[in-house]
GROMACS .gro file of C-alpha atoms in nm:
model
  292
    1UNK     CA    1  14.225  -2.572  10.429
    2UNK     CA    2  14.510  -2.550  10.152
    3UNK     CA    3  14.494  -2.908   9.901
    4UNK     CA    4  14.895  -2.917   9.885
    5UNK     CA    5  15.063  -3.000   9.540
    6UNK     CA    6  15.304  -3.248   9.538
    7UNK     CA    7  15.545  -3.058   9.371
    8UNK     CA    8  15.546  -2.737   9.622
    9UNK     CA    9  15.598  -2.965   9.898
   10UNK     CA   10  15.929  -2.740   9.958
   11UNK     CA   11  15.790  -2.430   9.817
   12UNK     CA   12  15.720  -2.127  10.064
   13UNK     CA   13  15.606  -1.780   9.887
   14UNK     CA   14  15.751  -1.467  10.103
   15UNK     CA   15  15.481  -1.223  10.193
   16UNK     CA   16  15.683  -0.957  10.022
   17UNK     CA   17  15.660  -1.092   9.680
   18UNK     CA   18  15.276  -1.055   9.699
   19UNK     CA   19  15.276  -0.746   9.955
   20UNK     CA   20  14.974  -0.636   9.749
   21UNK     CA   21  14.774  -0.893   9.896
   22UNK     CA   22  14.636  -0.858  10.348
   23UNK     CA   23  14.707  -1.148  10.538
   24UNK     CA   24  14.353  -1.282  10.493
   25UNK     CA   25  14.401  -1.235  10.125
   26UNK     CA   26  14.769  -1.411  10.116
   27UNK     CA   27  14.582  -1.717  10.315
   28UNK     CA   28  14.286  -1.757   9.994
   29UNK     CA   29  14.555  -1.733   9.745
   30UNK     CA   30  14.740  -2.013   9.882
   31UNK     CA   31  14.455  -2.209   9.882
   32UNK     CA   32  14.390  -2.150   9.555
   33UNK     CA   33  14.705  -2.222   9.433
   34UNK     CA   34  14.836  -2.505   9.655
   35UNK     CA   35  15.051  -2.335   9.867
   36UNK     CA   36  15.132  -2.472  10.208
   37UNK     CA   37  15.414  -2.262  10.365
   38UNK     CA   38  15.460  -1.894  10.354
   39UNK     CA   39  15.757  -1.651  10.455
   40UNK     CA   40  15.586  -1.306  10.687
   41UNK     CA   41  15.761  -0.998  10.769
   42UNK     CA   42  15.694  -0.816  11.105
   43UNK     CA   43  15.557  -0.502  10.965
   44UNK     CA   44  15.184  -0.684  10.863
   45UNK     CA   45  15.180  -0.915  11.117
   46UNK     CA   46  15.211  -0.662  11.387
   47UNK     CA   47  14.943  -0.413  11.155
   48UNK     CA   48  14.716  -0.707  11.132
   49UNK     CA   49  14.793  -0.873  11.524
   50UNK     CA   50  14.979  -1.113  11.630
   51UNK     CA   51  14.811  -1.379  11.779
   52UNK     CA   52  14.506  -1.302  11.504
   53UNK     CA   53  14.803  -1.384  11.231
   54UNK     CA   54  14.937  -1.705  11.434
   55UNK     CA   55  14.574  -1.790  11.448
   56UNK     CA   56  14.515  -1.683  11.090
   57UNK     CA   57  14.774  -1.927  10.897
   58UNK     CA   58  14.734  -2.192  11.151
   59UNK     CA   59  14.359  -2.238  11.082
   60UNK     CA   60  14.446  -2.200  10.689
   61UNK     CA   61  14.701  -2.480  10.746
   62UNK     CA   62  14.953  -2.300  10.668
   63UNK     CA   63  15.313  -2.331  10.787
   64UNK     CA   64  15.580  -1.974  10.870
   65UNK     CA   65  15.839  -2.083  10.715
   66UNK     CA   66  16.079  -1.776  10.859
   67UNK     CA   67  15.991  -1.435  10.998
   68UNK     CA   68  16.184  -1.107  10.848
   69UNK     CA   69  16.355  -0.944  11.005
   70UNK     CA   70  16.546  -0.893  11.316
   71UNK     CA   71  16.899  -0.742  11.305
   72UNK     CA   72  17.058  -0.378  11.252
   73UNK     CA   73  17.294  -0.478  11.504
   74UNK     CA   74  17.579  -0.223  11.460
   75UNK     CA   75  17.524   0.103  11.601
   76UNK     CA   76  17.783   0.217  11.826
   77UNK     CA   77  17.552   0.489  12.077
   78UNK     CA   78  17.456   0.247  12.347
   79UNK     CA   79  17.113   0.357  12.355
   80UNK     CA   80  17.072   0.249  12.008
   81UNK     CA   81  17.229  -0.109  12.082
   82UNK     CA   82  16.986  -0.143  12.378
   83UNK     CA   83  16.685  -0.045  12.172
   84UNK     CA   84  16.792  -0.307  11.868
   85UNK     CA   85  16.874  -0.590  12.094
   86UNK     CA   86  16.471  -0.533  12.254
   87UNK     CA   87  16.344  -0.467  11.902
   88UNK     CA   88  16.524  -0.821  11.826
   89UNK     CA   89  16.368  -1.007  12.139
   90UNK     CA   90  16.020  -0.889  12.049
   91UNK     CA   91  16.092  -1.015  11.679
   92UNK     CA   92  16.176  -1.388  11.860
   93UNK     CA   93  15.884  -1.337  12.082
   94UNK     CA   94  15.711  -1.268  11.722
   95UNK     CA   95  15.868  -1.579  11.555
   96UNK     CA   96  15.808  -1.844  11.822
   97UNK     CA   97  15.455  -1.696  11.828
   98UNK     CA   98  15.376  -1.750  11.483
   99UNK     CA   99  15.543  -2.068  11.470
  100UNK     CA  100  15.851  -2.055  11.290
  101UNK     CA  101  16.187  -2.151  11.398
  102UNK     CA  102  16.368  -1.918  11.168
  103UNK     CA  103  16.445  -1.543  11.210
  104UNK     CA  104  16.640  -1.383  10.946
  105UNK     CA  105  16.863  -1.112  11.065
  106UNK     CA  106  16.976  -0.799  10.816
  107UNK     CA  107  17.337  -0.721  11.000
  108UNK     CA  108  17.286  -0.338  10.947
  109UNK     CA  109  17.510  -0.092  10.750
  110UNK     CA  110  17.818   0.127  10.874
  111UNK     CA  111  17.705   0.393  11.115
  112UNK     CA  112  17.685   0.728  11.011
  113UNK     CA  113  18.047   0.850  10.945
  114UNK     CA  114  18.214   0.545  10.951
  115UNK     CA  115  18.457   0.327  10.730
  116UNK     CA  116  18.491   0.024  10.928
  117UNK     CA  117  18.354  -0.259  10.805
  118UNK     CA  118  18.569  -0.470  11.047
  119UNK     CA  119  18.452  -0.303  11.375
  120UNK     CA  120  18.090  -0.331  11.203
  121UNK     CA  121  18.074  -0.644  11.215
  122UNK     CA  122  18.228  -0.740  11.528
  123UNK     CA  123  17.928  -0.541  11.714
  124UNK     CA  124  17.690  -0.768  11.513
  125UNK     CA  125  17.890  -1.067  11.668
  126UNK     CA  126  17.835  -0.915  12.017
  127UNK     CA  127  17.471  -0.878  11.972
  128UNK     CA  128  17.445  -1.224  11.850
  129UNK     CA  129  17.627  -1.317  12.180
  130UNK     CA  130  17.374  -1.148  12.357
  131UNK     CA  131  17.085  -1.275  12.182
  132UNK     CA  132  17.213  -1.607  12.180
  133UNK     CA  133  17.051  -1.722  12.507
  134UNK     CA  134  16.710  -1.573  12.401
  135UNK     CA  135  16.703  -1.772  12.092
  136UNK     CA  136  16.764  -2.109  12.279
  137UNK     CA  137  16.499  -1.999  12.488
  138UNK     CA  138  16.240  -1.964  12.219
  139UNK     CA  139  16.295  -2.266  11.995
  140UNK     CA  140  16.411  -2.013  11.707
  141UNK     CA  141  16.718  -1.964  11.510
  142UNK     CA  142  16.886  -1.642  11.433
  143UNK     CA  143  16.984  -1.663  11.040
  144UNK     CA  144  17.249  -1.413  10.912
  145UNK     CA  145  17.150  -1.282  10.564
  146UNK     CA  146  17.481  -1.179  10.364
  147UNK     CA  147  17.328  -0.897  10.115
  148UNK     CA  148  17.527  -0.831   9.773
  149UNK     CA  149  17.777  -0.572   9.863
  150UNK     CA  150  17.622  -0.297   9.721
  151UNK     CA  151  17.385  -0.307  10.047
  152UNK     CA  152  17.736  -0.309  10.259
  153UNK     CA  153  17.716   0.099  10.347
  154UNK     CA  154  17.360   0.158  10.453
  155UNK     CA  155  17.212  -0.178  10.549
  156UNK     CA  156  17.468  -0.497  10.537
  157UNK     CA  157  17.818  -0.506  10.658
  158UNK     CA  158  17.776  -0.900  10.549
  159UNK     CA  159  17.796  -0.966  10.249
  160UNK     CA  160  17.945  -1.311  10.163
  161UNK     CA  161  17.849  -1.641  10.286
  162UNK     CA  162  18.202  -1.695  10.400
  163UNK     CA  163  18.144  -1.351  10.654
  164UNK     CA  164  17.838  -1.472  10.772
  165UNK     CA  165  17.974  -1.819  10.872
  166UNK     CA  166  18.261  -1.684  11.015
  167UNK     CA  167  17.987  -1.513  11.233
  168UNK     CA  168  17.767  -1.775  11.250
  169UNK     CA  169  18.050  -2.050  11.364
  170UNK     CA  170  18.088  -1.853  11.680
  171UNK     CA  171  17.799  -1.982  11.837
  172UNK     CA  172  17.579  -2.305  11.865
  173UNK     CA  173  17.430  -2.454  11.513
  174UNK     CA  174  17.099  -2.450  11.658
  175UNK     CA  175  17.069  -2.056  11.778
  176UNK     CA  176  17.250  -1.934  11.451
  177UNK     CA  177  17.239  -2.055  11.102
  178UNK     CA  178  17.289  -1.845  10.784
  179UNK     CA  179  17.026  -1.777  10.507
  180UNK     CA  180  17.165  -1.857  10.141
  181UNK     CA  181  16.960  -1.623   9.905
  182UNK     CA  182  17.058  -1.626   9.542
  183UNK     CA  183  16.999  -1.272   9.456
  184UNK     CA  184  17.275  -1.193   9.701
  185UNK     CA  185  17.507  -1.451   9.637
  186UNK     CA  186  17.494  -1.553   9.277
  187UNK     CA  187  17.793  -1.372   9.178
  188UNK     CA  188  18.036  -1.531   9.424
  189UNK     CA  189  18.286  -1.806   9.319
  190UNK     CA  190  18.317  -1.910   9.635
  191UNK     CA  191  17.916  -1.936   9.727
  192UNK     CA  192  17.958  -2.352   9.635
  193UNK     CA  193  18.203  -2.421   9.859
  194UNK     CA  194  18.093  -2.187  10.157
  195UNK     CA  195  17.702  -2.399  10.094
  196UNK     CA  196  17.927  -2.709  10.139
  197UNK     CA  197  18.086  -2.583  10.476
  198UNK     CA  198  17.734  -2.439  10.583
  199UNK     CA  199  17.623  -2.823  10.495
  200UNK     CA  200  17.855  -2.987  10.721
  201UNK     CA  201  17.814  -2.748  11.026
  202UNK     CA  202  17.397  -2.768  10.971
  203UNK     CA  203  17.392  -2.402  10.938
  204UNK     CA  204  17.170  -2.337  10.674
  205UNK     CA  205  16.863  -2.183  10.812
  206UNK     CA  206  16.675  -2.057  10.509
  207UNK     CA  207  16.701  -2.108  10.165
  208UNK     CA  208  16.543  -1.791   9.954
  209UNK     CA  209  16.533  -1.783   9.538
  210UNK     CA  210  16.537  -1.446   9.358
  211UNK     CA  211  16.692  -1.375   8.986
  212UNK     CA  212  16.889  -1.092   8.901
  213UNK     CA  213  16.834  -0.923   8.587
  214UNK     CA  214  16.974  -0.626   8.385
  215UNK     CA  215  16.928  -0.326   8.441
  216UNK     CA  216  16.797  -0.298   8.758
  217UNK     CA  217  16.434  -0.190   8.714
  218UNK     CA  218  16.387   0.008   9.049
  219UNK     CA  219  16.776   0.019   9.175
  220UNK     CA  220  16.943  -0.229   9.442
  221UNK     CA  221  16.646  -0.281   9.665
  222UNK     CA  222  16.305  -0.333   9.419
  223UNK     CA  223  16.528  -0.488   9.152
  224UNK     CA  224  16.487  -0.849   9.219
  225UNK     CA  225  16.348  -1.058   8.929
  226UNK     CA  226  16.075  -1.317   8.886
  227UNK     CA  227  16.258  -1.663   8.893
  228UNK     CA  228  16.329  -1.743   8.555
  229UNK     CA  229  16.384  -1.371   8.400
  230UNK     CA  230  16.720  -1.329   8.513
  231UNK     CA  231  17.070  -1.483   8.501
  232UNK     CA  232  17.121  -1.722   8.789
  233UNK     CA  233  17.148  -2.041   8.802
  234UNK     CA  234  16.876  -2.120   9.015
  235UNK     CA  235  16.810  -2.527   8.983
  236UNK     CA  236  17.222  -2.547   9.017
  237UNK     CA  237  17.193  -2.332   9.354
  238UNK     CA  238  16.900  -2.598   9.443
  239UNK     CA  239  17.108  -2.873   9.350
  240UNK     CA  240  17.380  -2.749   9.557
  241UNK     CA  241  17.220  -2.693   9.899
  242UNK     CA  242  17.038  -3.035   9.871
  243UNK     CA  243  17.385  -3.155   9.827
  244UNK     CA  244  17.472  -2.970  10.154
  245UNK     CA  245  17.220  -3.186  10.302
  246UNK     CA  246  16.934  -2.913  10.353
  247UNK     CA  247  16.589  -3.023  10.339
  248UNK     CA  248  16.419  -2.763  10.415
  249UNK     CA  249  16.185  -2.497  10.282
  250UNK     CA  250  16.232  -2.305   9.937
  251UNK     CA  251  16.114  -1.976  10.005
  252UNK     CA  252  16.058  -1.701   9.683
  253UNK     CA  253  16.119  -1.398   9.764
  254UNK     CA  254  16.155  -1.073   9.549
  255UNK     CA  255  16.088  -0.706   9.606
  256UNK     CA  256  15.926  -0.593   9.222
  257UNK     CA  257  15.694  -0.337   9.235
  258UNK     CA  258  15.623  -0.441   8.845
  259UNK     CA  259  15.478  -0.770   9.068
  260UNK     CA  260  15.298  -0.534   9.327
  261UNK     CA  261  15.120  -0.382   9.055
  262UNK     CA  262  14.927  -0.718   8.911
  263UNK     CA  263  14.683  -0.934   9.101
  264UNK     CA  264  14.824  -1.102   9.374
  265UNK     CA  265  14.641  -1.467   9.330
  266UNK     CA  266  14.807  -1.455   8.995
  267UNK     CA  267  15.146  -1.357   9.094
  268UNK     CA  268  15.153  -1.617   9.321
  269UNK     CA  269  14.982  -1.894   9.067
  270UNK     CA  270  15.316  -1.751   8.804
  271UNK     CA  271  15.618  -1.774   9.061
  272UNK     CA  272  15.471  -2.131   9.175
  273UNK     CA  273  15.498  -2.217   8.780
  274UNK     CA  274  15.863  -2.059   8.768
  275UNK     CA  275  15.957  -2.261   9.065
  276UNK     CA  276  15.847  -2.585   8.904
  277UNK     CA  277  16.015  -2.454   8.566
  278UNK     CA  278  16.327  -2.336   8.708
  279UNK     CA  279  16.447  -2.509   9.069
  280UNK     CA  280  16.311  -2.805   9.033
  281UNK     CA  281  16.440  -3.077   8.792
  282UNK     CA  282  16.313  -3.125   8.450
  283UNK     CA  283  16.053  -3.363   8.412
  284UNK     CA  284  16.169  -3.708   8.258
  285UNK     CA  285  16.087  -3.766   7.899
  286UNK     CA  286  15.783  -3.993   7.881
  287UNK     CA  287  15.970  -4.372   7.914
  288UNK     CA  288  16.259  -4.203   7.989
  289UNK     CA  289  16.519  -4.090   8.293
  290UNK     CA  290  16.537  -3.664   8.430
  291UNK     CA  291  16.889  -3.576   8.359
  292UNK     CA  292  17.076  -3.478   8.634
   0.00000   0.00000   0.00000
C-alpha cells in the first residue's frame, strides 16, 4: 500500500511519462516514491487486462486519475464515424472500469484532403452529442484536450481553450469538461481568462503540467520537457486554475524518450521533486510567510 506524502496529495504521474515501466512496475514505483494517483492510457491497460489493471491499482491504493484517450471524432466516411464513436464507448466502458471519472478526448486532425477546420470541428460536436448520453450513463466525463496548433492538421482541430469551451458549453458540465495542459496552452494570451470562464462553468476536467523547451528534442510529439527545464510558467498556471476554483488532481505528463531511456523509479522520484520545486509554492523562510 502507497505511504502518501503530504505534499503530492494533488500530484498524479501519467503512465506515459514513465512508459518504460509495466503496470506492475508503475504500481512499486509509486510506492516507493509516495505516489497516490496515476494517469493510464488504453493501450497497456488493454495489453495488460482490464479488470487485472482495475484490480491492480486498486489493491496498490492507487487512484486513475483520467484515462487517455478517446476522441478522433472527425472523419467524414460514415463507417469511420461509427467505428470511432464504438472505439469511444469501449474507452468509457474502460474508464468507469478502472475508476476514473475523466476521459480525455484528442478531437482528431482534418481528414485527408481537407482544409476545413470549421466543418472539423463541428463533427467533433456531433459526436460529443452522441456520446453525451453514454457518458451520463457511466459516471465519466468527456474532457476536450486543445493541442498547440501545430497538432491542428493531423491530430487536433482544437487547439485553444476558448475552441474547446465553445465545444464543451454545448452540453451538460458534468458529461464534458475541458483538460488545461500547459504544454499546449502556454503560449496563449488568452489561456487566463478562458481558465477563469472554464472556472465558473466547472468545466475543468483535468489539469496536466508539461514544459516546453527549445529546440524541440524529438519534434512536436516527444518534445515535451521535464517540469522545470523549460519556459512556462508552471506555479502561475497552478495558481491560476486554483483560482478557477479546481481542486482536483495535478497530473505530469510528458512524452521524452530522453526520460524513457533512464530508470523509471527514478524518473518518477525526479518529476515528483520538480513538482514540489516548480507548481507548488515556495516554502516559507524559517519564521517567516511563502510569498504569494
Amino acid at each position: 500500500m502507497t505511504t502518501p506524502q503530504p505534499d503530492l496529495a494533488r500530484f498524479s504521474i501519467n503512465q506515459e511519462t514513465v512508459r518504460q515501466l509495466s503496470l506492475p512496475g508503475l504500481a512499486e514505483a509509486c510506492a516507493r516514491v509516495g505516489v497516490t494517483q496515476v494517469g493510464l492510457w488504453r493501450e497497456p491497460v488493454q495489453q495488460y487486462g482490464l479488470a487485472a489493471a482495475a484490480r491492480l491499482v486498486r489493491d496498490a491504493g492507487l487512484t486513475v486519475t483520467s484515462l487517455c484517450r478517446g476522441g478522433f471524432l472527425t472523419a467524414t466516411d460514415p463507417a469511420a464515424r461509427r467505428r470511432a464513436l464504438d472505439d469511444n464507448r469501449a474507452a468509457l466502458d474502460e474508464a468507469a472500469t478502472l475508476g476514473t471519472g475523466t476521459l480525455v478526448l484528442v478531437s482528431g486532425g482534418l481528414p485527408a484532403g481537407s482544409r476545413d477546420l470549421a466543418g472539423a470541428r463541428e463533427r467533433v460536436a456531433d459526436a460529443l452529442a452522441a456520446l453525451c448520453d453514454d457518458a451520463r450513463d457511466r459516471g465519466v466525463r468527456l474532457a476536450i484536450e486543445p493541442l498547440h496548433p501545430m497538432f491542428a492538421s493531423d491530430r487536433c482541430v482544437v487547439s485553444t481553450l476558448d475552441q474547446a469551451l465553445d465545444l464543451a458549453e454545448r452540453f451538460p458540465a458534468g458529461q464534458v469538461g475541458v483538460v488545461v495542459d500547459t504544454y499546449h496552452l502556454w503560449w496563449d494570451d488568452r489561456a487566463p481568462e478562458q481558465i477563469a470562464r472554464a472556472g465558473r462553468g466547472d468545466r475543468i476536467a483535468a489539469f496536466q503540467l508539461a514544459d516546453w523547451v527549445t529546440p524541440l528534442p524529438e519534434g512536436a510529439l516527444l518534445g515535451r520537457g521535464q517540469l522545470g527545464d523549460g519556459c512556462v510558467d508552471l506555479r502561475r498556471f497552478r495558481r491560476l486554475v486554483d483560482a478557477a476554483g479546481y481542486r482536483g488532481p495535478v497530473e505530469v505528463e510528458l512524452f521524452n524518450s530522453r526520460l524513457w531511456e533512464r530508470d523509471g523509479t527514478e524518473v518518477l522520484a525526479e518529476t515528483a521533486e520538480r513538482y514540489r520545486q516548480h507548481a507548488l509554492e515556495p516554502a516559507a523562510p524559517e519564521g517567516g510567510l511563502s510569498s504569494m
